[in-house]
Amino acid sequence: GAVVSQHPSRVICKSGTSVKIECRSLDFQATTMFWYRQFPKQSLMLMATSNEGSKATYEQGVEKDKFLINHASLTLSTLTVTSAHPEDSSFYICSASDPGQGSYEQYFGPGTRLTVT
Amino acid sequence: AQSVSQHNHHVILSEAASLELGCNYSYGGTVNLFWYVQYPGQHLQLLLKYFSGDPLVKGIKGFEAEFIKSKFSFNLRKPSVQWSDTAEYFCAVLSSGGYQKVTFGTGTKLQVIP
């Protein structure tokens, strides 16, 4: 099946610094990628949807200047958490799909645990 | 806005017991429905999906789900669970209409006791 990877799997950073998380589709071209945030004991919250070559669509309440998303190619999307604060500590998960194949199935990455100290 | 409710937050079963996890959604239009599973230490994987056709959908590992439009439900079932089914299960809804947004339920933790 389709594989999505994320890097890094775990990152610890100091408050005020920026962190970049990569999401790659390894064996298919992902025209659409999604970024989710998962809080402990809660569901996945969609942060934004990105389509290759265009600006990301952010969900209500998600600051686009804080969570920068770049979908530079059909296999790579990046999420940059700018000026991170402890409340940004969370589990970030990306997923990818290729609706052109007629399926809206999303393939999920393993997630990135961000801890801001 | 669409929403998804999973009423069971934590379910504990003995091996060989039957399983049914509830999922209800609220959305008036055409929906596509999914169940995802997250095994301990692993990432989300698709268990099964419903797009159209037969409302009884069969997925991997003996799971099935039934779409009942009149009840806005998509419950997950398995006749006989195994210890290896211990995981967290998420129901998800994709609304139709071009904007590909999936809304997830809060998840149900299933613990199967050998």
PDB file of C-alpha atoms in Angstrom:
ATOM      1  CA  GLY A   1       0.000   0.000   0.000  1.00  0.00           C
ATOM      2  CA  ALA A   2       0.868   3.643  -0.167  1.00  0.00           C
ATOM      3  CA  VAL A   3       3.438   4.835   2.341  1.00  0.00           C
ATOM      4  CA  VAL A   4       3.776   8.241   3.916  1.00  0.00           C
ATOM      5  CA  SER A   5       6.757   9.163   6.003  1.00  0.00           C
ATOM      6  CA  GLN A   6       7.352  12.009   8.416  1.00  0.00           C
ATOM      7  CA  HIS A   7      10.573  13.493   9.650  1.00  0.00           C
ATOM      8  CA  PRO A   8      11.518  13.945  12.372  1.00  0.00           C
ATOM      9  CA  SER A   9       9.531  11.506  14.473  1.00  0.00           C
ATOM     10  CA  ARG A  10      10.300  13.441  17.605  1.00  0.00           C
ATOM     11  CA  VAL A  11      11.675  16.928  18.186  1.00  0.00           C
ATOM     12  CA  ILE A  12      12.343  19.042  21.230  1.00  0.00           C
ATOM     13  CA  CYS A  13      12.912  22.743  20.756  1.00  0.00           C
ATOM     14  CA  LYS A  14      13.192  25.860  22.858  1.00  0.00           C
ATOM     15  CA  SER A  15      10.467  28.414  23.066  1.00  0.00           C
ATOM     16  CA  GLY A  16      10.778  31.033  20.349  1.00  0.00           C
ATOM     17  CA  THR A  17      12.504  28.852  17.801  1.00  0.00           C
ATOM     18  CA  SER A  18      11.011  27.449  14.614  1.00  0.00           C
ATOM     19  CA  VAL A  19      10.621  23.795  13.740  1.00  0.00           C
ATOM     20  CA  LYS A  20      10.102  22.212  10.333  1.00  0.00           C
ATOM     21  CA  ILE A  21       8.330  18.895   9.883  1.00  0.00           C
ATOM     22  CA  GLU A  22       8.471  17.045   6.575  1.00  0.00           C
ATOM     23  CA  CYS A  23       5.834  14.790   5.114  1.00  0.00           C
ATOM     24  CA  ARG A  24       6.668  12.619   2.119  1.00  0.00           C
ATOM     25  CA  SER A  25       4.648  10.236   0.013  1.00  0.00           C
ATOM     26  CA  LEU A  26       7.092   7.486  -0.855  1.00  0.00           C
ATOM     27  CA  ASP A  27       5.457   5.529  -3.643  1.00  0.00           C
ATOM     28  CA  PHE A  28       2.722   7.723  -5.036  1.00  0.00           C
ATOM     29  CA  GLN A  29       2.121  11.287  -6.047  1.00  0.00           C
ATOM     30  CA  ALA A  30       0.071  13.138  -3.502  1.00  0.00           C
ATOM     31  CA  THR A  31      -1.818  15.986  -5.049  1.00  0.00           C
ATOM     32  CA  THR A  32      -3.350  16.758  -1.678  1.00  0.00           C
ATOM     33  CA  MET A  33      -1.788  16.582   1.741  1.00  0.00           C
ATOM     34  CA  PHE A  34      -3.343  17.233   5.095  1.00  0.00           C
ATOM     35  CA  TRP A  35      -1.907  18.294   8.420  1.00  0.00           C
ATOM     36  CA  TYR A  36      -3.555  17.248  11.646  1.00  0.00           C
ATOM     37  CA  ARG A  37      -2.882  17.888  15.272  1.00  0.00           C
ATOM     38  CA  GLN A  38      -3.744  15.353  17.919  1.00  0.00           C
ATOM     39  CA  PHE A  39      -4.031  16.275  21.566  1.00  0.00           C
ATOM     40  CA  PRO A  40      -3.806  13.609  24.258  1.00  0.00           C
ATOM     41  CA  LYS A  41      -6.965  11.524  24.459  1.00  0.00           C
ATOM     42  CA  GLN A  42      -8.583  13.572  21.719  1.00  0.00           C
ATOM     43  CA  SER A  43      -9.262  13.093  18.076  1.00  0.00           C
ATOM     44  CA  LEU A  44      -7.321  14.387  15.136  1.00  0.00           C
ATOM     45  CA  MET A  45      -7.979  18.016  14.410  1.00  0.00           C
ATOM     46  CA  LEU A  46      -7.504  19.063  10.812  1.00  0.00           C
ATOM     47  CA  MET A  47      -5.239  22.091  10.651  1.00  0.00           C
ATOM     48  CA  ALA A  48      -4.920  22.650   6.931  1.00  0.00           C
ATOM     49  CA  THR A  49      -5.211  21.131   3.509  1.00  0.00           C
ATOM     50  CA  SER A  50      -2.501  21.712   0.965  1.00  0.00           C
ATOM     51  CA  ASN A  51      -2.588  21.138  -2.757  1.00  0.00           C
ATOM     52  CA  GLU A  52       0.611  20.938  -4.727  1.00  0.00           C
ATOM     53  CA  GLY A  53       1.553  24.260  -6.201  1.00  0.00           C
ATOM     54  CA  SER A  54      -1.072  26.333  -4.430  1.00  0.00           C
ATOM     55  CA  LYS A  55      -1.578  27.948  -1.071  1.00  0.00           C
ATOM     56  CA  ALA A  56      -2.802  25.840   1.796  1.00  0.00           C
ATOM     57  CA  THR A  57      -6.354  26.115   3.054  1.00  0.00           C
ATOM     58  CA  TYR A  58      -6.396  26.565   6.804  1.00  0.00           C
ATOM     59  CA  GLU A  59      -9.177  25.547   9.130  1.00  0.00           C
ATOM     60  CA  GLN A  60     -10.875  28.120  11.257  1.00  0.00           C
ATOM     61  CA  GLY A  61      -8.821  29.048  14.276  1.00  0.00           C
ATOM     62  CA  VAL A  62      -5.496  27.895  12.850  1.00  0.00           C
ATOM     63  CA  GLU A  63      -2.995  30.732  12.417  1.00  0.00           C
ATOM     64  CA  LYS A  64      -1.502  30.525   8.961  1.00  0.00           C
ATOM     65  CA  ASP A  65       1.407  32.775   9.908  1.00  0.00           C
ATOM     66  CA  LYS A  66       2.316  30.491  12.762  1.00  0.00           C
ATOM     67  CA  PHE A  67       1.887  27.194  10.969  1.00  0.00           C
ATOM     68  CA  LEU A  68       3.495  27.639   7.572  1.00  0.00           C
ATOM     69  CA  ILE A  69       2.707  24.948   5.054  1.00  0.00           C
ATOM     70  CA  ASN A  70       4.546  24.438   1.800  1.00  0.00           C
ATOM     71  CA  HIS A  71       3.558  21.745  -0.693  1.00  0.00           C
ATOM     72  CA  ALA A  72       6.465  22.179  -3.028  1.00  0.00           C
ATOM     73  CA  SER A  73       6.193  18.948  -4.959  1.00  0.00           C
ATOM     74  CA  LEU A  74       3.874  16.008  -5.457  1.00  0.00           C
ATOM     75  CA  THR A  75       5.755  14.023  -2.852  1.00  0.00           C
ATOM     76  CA  LEU A  76       6.668  16.581  -0.209  1.00  0.00           C
ATOM     77  CA  SER A  77       4.823  18.911   2.121  1.00  0.00           C
ATOM     78  CA  THR A  78       6.376  20.745   5.031  1.00  0.00           C
ATOM     79  CA  LEU A  79       4.877  22.246   8.152  1.00  0.00           C
ATOM     80  CA  THR A  80       6.905  24.906   9.924  1.00  0.00           C
ATOM     81  CA  VAL A  81       5.883  25.889  13.414  1.00  0.00           C
ATOM     82  CA  THR A  82       7.232  29.411  13.779  1.00  0.00           C
ATOM     83  CA  SER A  83       8.164  30.976  17.100  1.00  0.00           C
ATOM     84  CA  ALA A  84       7.071  27.860  18.918  1.00  0.00           C
ATOM     85  CA  HIS A  85       5.610  28.073  22.409  1.00  0.00           C
ATOM     86  CA  PRO A  86       4.925  25.340  24.958  1.00  0.00           C
ATOM     87  CA  GLU A  87       1.239  25.293  23.998  1.00  0.00           C
ATOM     88  CA  ASP A  88       2.301  24.183  20.506  1.00  0.00           C
ATOM     89  CA  SER A  89       3.564  20.939  21.989  1.00  0.00           C
ATOM     90  CA  SER A  90       1.516  18.228  20.381  1.00  0.00           C
ATOM     91  CA  PHE A  91       1.492  15.289  18.027  1.00  0.00           C
ATOM     92  CA  TYR A  92       1.403  16.417  14.401  1.00  0.00           C
ATOM     93  CA  ILE A  93       0.251  13.963  11.761  1.00  0.00           C
ATOM     94  CA  CYS A  94       0.200  14.369   8.017  1.00  0.00           C
ATOM     95  CA  SER A  95      -1.757  12.414   5.464  1.00  0.00           C
ATOM     96  CA  ALA A  96      -1.728  12.306   1.714  1.00  0.00           C
ATOM     97  CA  SER A  97      -4.141  11.362  -1.000  1.00  0.00           C
ATOM     98  CA  ASP A  98      -4.360  11.304  -4.749  1.00  0.00           C
ATOM     99  CA  PRO A  99      -7.970  12.095  -5.647  1.00  0.00           C
ATOM    100  CA  GLY A 100      -7.069  11.775  -9.298  1.00  0.00           C
ATOM    101  CA  GLN A 101      -7.069   8.035  -8.764  1.00  0.00           C
ATOM    102  CA  GLY A 102     -10.739   8.211  -7.884  1.00  0.00           C
ATOM    103  CA  SER A 103     -10.243   7.509  -4.221  1.00  0.00           C
ATOM    104  CA  TYR A 104     -10.466   9.866  -1.296  1.00  0.00           C
ATOM    105  CA  GLU A 105      -8.547   7.511   0.914  1.00  0.00           C
ATOM    106  CA  GLN A 106      -5.935   9.231   3.009  1.00  0.00           C
ATOM    107  CA  TYR A 107      -2.665   7.578   3.881  1.00  0.00           C
ATOM    108  CA  PHE A 108      -1.242   8.658   7.186  1.00  0.00           C
ATOM    109  CA  GLY A 109       2.282   9.304   8.284  1.00  0.00           C
ATOM    110  CA  PRO A 110       3.560   8.033  11.626  1.00  0.00           C
ATOM    111  CA  GLY A 111       3.368  11.460  13.240  1.00  0.00           C
ATOM    112  CA  THR A 112       5.834  13.867  14.817  1.00  0.00           C
ATOM    113  CA  ARG A 113       5.919  14.506  18.531  1.00  0.00           C
ATOM    114  CA  LEU A 114       6.824  18.153  19.143  1.00  0.00           C
ATOM    115  CA  THR A 115       7.832  19.279  22.607  1.00  0.00           C
ATOM    116  CA  VAL A 116       8.511  22.957  23.189  1.00  0.00           C
ATOM    117  CA  THR A 117      10.398  23.754  26.367  1.00  0.00           C
TER     118      THR A 117
ATOM    119  CA  ALA B   1     -20.573  21.753   9.746  1.00  0.00           C
ATOM    120  CA  GLN B   2     -20.214  18.038   9.826  1.00  0.00           C
ATOM    121  CA  SER B   3     -19.451  16.195  13.034  1.00  0.00           C
ATOM    122  CA  VAL B   4     -18.787  12.628  14.071  1.00  0.00           C
ATOM    123  CA  SER B   5     -19.707  11.007  17.385  1.00  0.00           C
ATOM    124  CA  GLN B   6     -18.225   7.873  18.805  1.00  0.00           C
ATOM    125  CA  HIS B   7     -20.105   7.045  21.947  1.00  0.00           C
ATOM    126  CA  ASN B   8     -17.833   4.362  23.315  1.00  0.00           C
ATOM    127  CA  HIS B   9     -14.577   5.834  24.541  1.00  0.00           C
ATOM    128  CA  HIS B  10     -13.102   2.717  26.057  1.00  0.00           C
ATOM    129  CA  VAL B  11     -14.255  -0.831  25.477  1.00  0.00           C
ATOM    130  CA  ILE B  12     -12.869  -3.910  27.185  1.00  0.00           C
ATOM    131  CA  LEU B  13     -13.695  -7.342  25.787  1.00  0.00           C
ATOM    132  CA  SER B  14     -12.533 -10.880  26.261  1.00  0.00           C
ATOM    133  CA  GLU B  15     -11.161 -12.769  23.286  1.00  0.00           C
ATOM    134  CA  ALA B  16     -13.862 -14.304  21.085  1.00  0.00           C
ATOM    135  CA  ALA B  17     -16.451 -11.758  22.204  1.00  0.00           C
ATOM    136  CA  SER B  18     -18.362  -9.868  19.558  1.00  0.00           C
ATOM    137  CA  LEU B  19     -17.641  -6.216  18.936  1.00  0.00           C
ATOM    138  CA  GLU B  20     -19.776  -3.307  17.863  1.00  0.00           C
ATOM    139  CA  LEU B  21     -18.478   0.254  17.980  1.00  0.00           C
ATOM    140  CA  GLY B  22     -20.931   3.034  17.386  1.00  0.00           C
ATOM    141  CA  CYS B  23     -20.416   5.913  14.985  1.00  0.00           C
ATOM    142  CA  ASN B  24     -22.932   8.613  14.171  1.00  0.00           C
ATOM    143  CA  TYR B  25     -22.398  11.594  11.944  1.00  0.00           C
ATOM    144  CA  SER B  26     -24.248  14.762  11.235  1.00  0.00           C
ATOM    145  CA  TYR B  27     -24.206  15.951   7.660  1.00  0.00           C
ATOM    146  CA  GLY B  28     -27.134  16.330   5.342  1.00  0.00           C
ATOM    147  CA  GLY B  29     -25.419  15.644   2.050  1.00  0.00           C
ATOM    148  CA  THR B  30     -23.653  12.729   0.467  1.00  0.00           C
ATOM    149  CA  VAL B  31     -20.923  11.306   2.645  1.00  0.00           C
ATOM    150  CA  ASN B  32     -18.067   8.916   2.379  1.00  0.00           C
ATOM    151  CA  LEU B  33     -17.352   7.010   5.566  1.00  0.00           C
ATOM    152  CA  PHE B  34     -14.224   5.446   6.961  1.00  0.00           C
ATOM    153  CA  TRP B  35     -12.967   3.495   9.898  1.00  0.00           C
ATOM    154  CA  TYR B  36      -9.307   3.847  10.735  1.00  0.00           C
ATOM    155  CA  VAL B  37      -7.342   1.828  13.266  1.00  0.00           C
ATOM    156  CA  GLN B  38      -4.251   2.806  15.221  1.00  0.00           C
ATOM    157  CA  TYR B  39      -2.402  -0.104  16.799  1.00  0.00           C
ATOM    158  CA  PRO B  40      -0.135   0.688  19.766  1.00  0.00           C
ATOM    159  CA  GLY B  41       2.961   2.478  18.561  1.00  0.00           C
ATOM    160  CA  GLN B  42       1.822   2.538  14.951  1.00  0.00           C
ATOM    161  CA  HIS B  43       0.215   5.089  12.711  1.00  0.00           C
ATOM    162  CA  LEU B  44      -3.330   5.242  11.444  1.00  0.00           C
ATOM    163  CA  GLN B  45      -4.373   2.650   8.911  1.00  0.00           C
ATOM    164  CA  LEU B  46      -7.544   2.323   6.902  1.00  0.00           C
ATOM    165  CA  LEU B  47      -9.768  -0.504   8.098  1.00  0.00           C
ATOM    166  CA  LEU B  48     -12.627  -0.062   5.659  1.00  0.00           C
ATOM    167  CA  LYS B  49     -14.513   2.565   3.716  1.00  0.00           C
ATOM    168  CA  TYR B  50     -17.927   3.218   2.244  1.00  0.00           C
ATOM    169  CA  PHE B  51     -18.446   5.343  -0.840  1.00  0.00           C
ATOM    170  CA  SER B  52     -21.579   3.933  -2.440  1.00  0.00           C
ATOM    171  CA  GLY B  53     -23.359   0.685  -3.238  1.00  0.00           C
ATOM    172  CA  ASP B  54     -23.830  -2.105  -0.721  1.00  0.00           C
ATOM    173  CA  PRO B  55     -24.217  -0.474   2.692  1.00  0.00           C
ATOM    174  CA  LEU B  56     -22.573  -3.457   4.353  1.00  0.00           C
ATOM    175  CA  VAL B  57     -18.867  -2.994   3.881  1.00  0.00           C
ATOM    176  CA  LYS B  58     -16.253  -5.603   4.608  1.00  0.00           C
ATOM    177  CA  GLY B  59     -12.765  -4.556   5.580  1.00  0.00           C
ATOM    178  CA  ILE B  60      -9.514  -6.136   6.601  1.00  0.00           C
ATOM    179  CA  LYS B  61      -9.042  -8.561   9.488  1.00  0.00           C
ATOM    180  CA  GLY B  62     -12.667  -9.643   9.596  1.00  0.00           C
ATOM    181  CA  PHE B  63     -14.138  -6.223  10.332  1.00  0.00           C
ATOM    182  CA  GLU B  64     -17.288  -4.955   8.713  1.00  0.00           C
ATOM    183  CA  ALA B  65     -19.437  -1.858   8.994  1.00  0.00           C
ATOM    184  CA  GLU B  66     -22.968  -1.049   8.022  1.00  0.00           C
ATOM    185  CA  PHE B  67     -24.068   2.311   6.676  1.00  0.00           C
ATOM    186  CA  ILE B  68     -27.610   3.105   7.774  1.00  0.00           C
ATOM    187  CA  LYS B  69     -28.517   6.369   6.123  1.00  0.00           C
ATOM    188  CA  SER B  70     -31.745   6.872   8.057  1.00  0.00           C
ATOM    189  CA  LYS B  71     -29.855   6.650  11.324  1.00  0.00           C
ATOM    190  CA  PHE B  72     -26.778   8.571  10.171  1.00  0.00           C
ATOM    191  CA  SER B  73     -24.757   5.671  11.493  1.00  0.00           C
ATOM    192  CA  PHE B  74     -21.771   3.620  10.395  1.00  0.00           C
ATOM    193  CA  ASN B  75     -21.148   1.109  13.172  1.00  0.00           C
ATOM    194  CA  LEU B  76     -18.128  -1.151  13.131  1.00  0.00           C
ATOM    195  CA  ARG B  77     -18.526  -4.841  13.911  1.00  0.00           C
ATOM    196  CA  LYS B  78     -16.487  -7.966  14.308  1.00  0.00           C
ATOM    197  CA  PRO B  79     -18.046 -11.276  15.354  1.00  0.00           C
ATOM    198  CA  SER B  80     -15.067 -12.539  17.339  1.00  0.00           C
ATOM    199  CA  VAL B  81     -12.264 -10.279  18.520  1.00  0.00           C
ATOM    200  CA  GLN B  82      -8.679 -11.293  19.090  1.00  0.00           C
ATOM    201  CA  TRP B  83      -6.034  -9.909  21.425  1.00  0.00           C
ATOM    202  CA  SER B  84      -4.313  -8.431  18.375  1.00  0.00           C
ATOM    203  CA  ASP B  85      -7.347  -6.209  17.783  1.00  0.00           C
ATOM    204  CA  THR B  86      -6.346  -4.120  20.787  1.00  0.00           C
ATOM    205  CA  ALA B  87      -6.061  -0.646  19.297  1.00  0.00           C
ATOM    206  CA  GLU B  88      -7.778   2.681  18.953  1.00  0.00           C
ATOM    207  CA  TYR B  89     -10.496   2.956  16.333  1.00  0.00           C
ATOM    208  CA  PHE B  90     -11.525   6.175  14.632  1.00  0.00           C
ATOM    209  CA  CYS B  91     -14.614   6.770  12.567  1.00  0.00           C
ATOM    210  CA  ALA B  92     -14.305   9.479   9.915  1.00  0.00           C
ATOM    211  CA  VAL B  93     -16.572  11.251   7.476  1.00  0.00           C
ATOM    212  CA  LEU B  94     -15.674  12.899   4.205  1.00  0.00           C
ATOM    213  CA  SER B  95     -18.220  15.337   2.902  1.00  0.00           C
ATOM    214  CA  SER B  96     -18.782  15.511  -0.815  1.00  0.00           C
ATOM    215  CA  GLY B  97     -18.648  18.655  -2.860  1.00  0.00           C
ATOM    216  CA  GLY B  98     -15.119  19.180  -3.997  1.00  0.00           C
ATOM    217  CA  TYR B  99     -13.571  20.321  -0.740  1.00  0.00           C
ATOM    218  CA  GLN B 100     -11.940  17.201   0.527  1.00  0.00           C
ATOM    219  CA  LYS B 101     -12.294  17.506   4.282  1.00  0.00           C
ATOM    220  CA  VAL B 102     -12.347  14.548   6.608  1.00  0.00           C
ATOM    221  CA  THR B 103     -13.770  14.892  10.097  1.00  0.00           C
ATOM    222  CA  PHE B 104     -12.713  12.357  12.690  1.00  0.00           C
ATOM    223  CA  GLY B 105     -14.546  11.088  15.726  1.00  0.00           C
ATOM    224  CA  THR B 106     -12.850  11.126  19.116  1.00  0.00           C
ATOM    225  CA  GLY B 107     -11.847   7.500  18.873  1.00  0.00           C
ATOM    226  CA  THR B 108     -12.616   4.334  20.815  1.00  0.00           C
ATOM    227  CA  LYS B 109      -9.932   2.446  22.660  1.00  0.00           C
ATOM    228  CA  LEU B 110     -10.501  -1.264  22.441  1.00  0.00           C
ATOM    229  CA  GLN B 111      -8.748  -3.523  24.892  1.00  0.00           C
ATOM    230  CA  VAL B 112      -9.041  -7.251  24.303  1.00  0.00           C
ATOM    231  CA  ILE B 113      -8.184  -9.467  27.226  1.00  0.00           C
ATOM    232  CA  PRO B 114      -6.703 -12.870  26.386  1.00  0.00           C
TER     233      PRO B 114
END
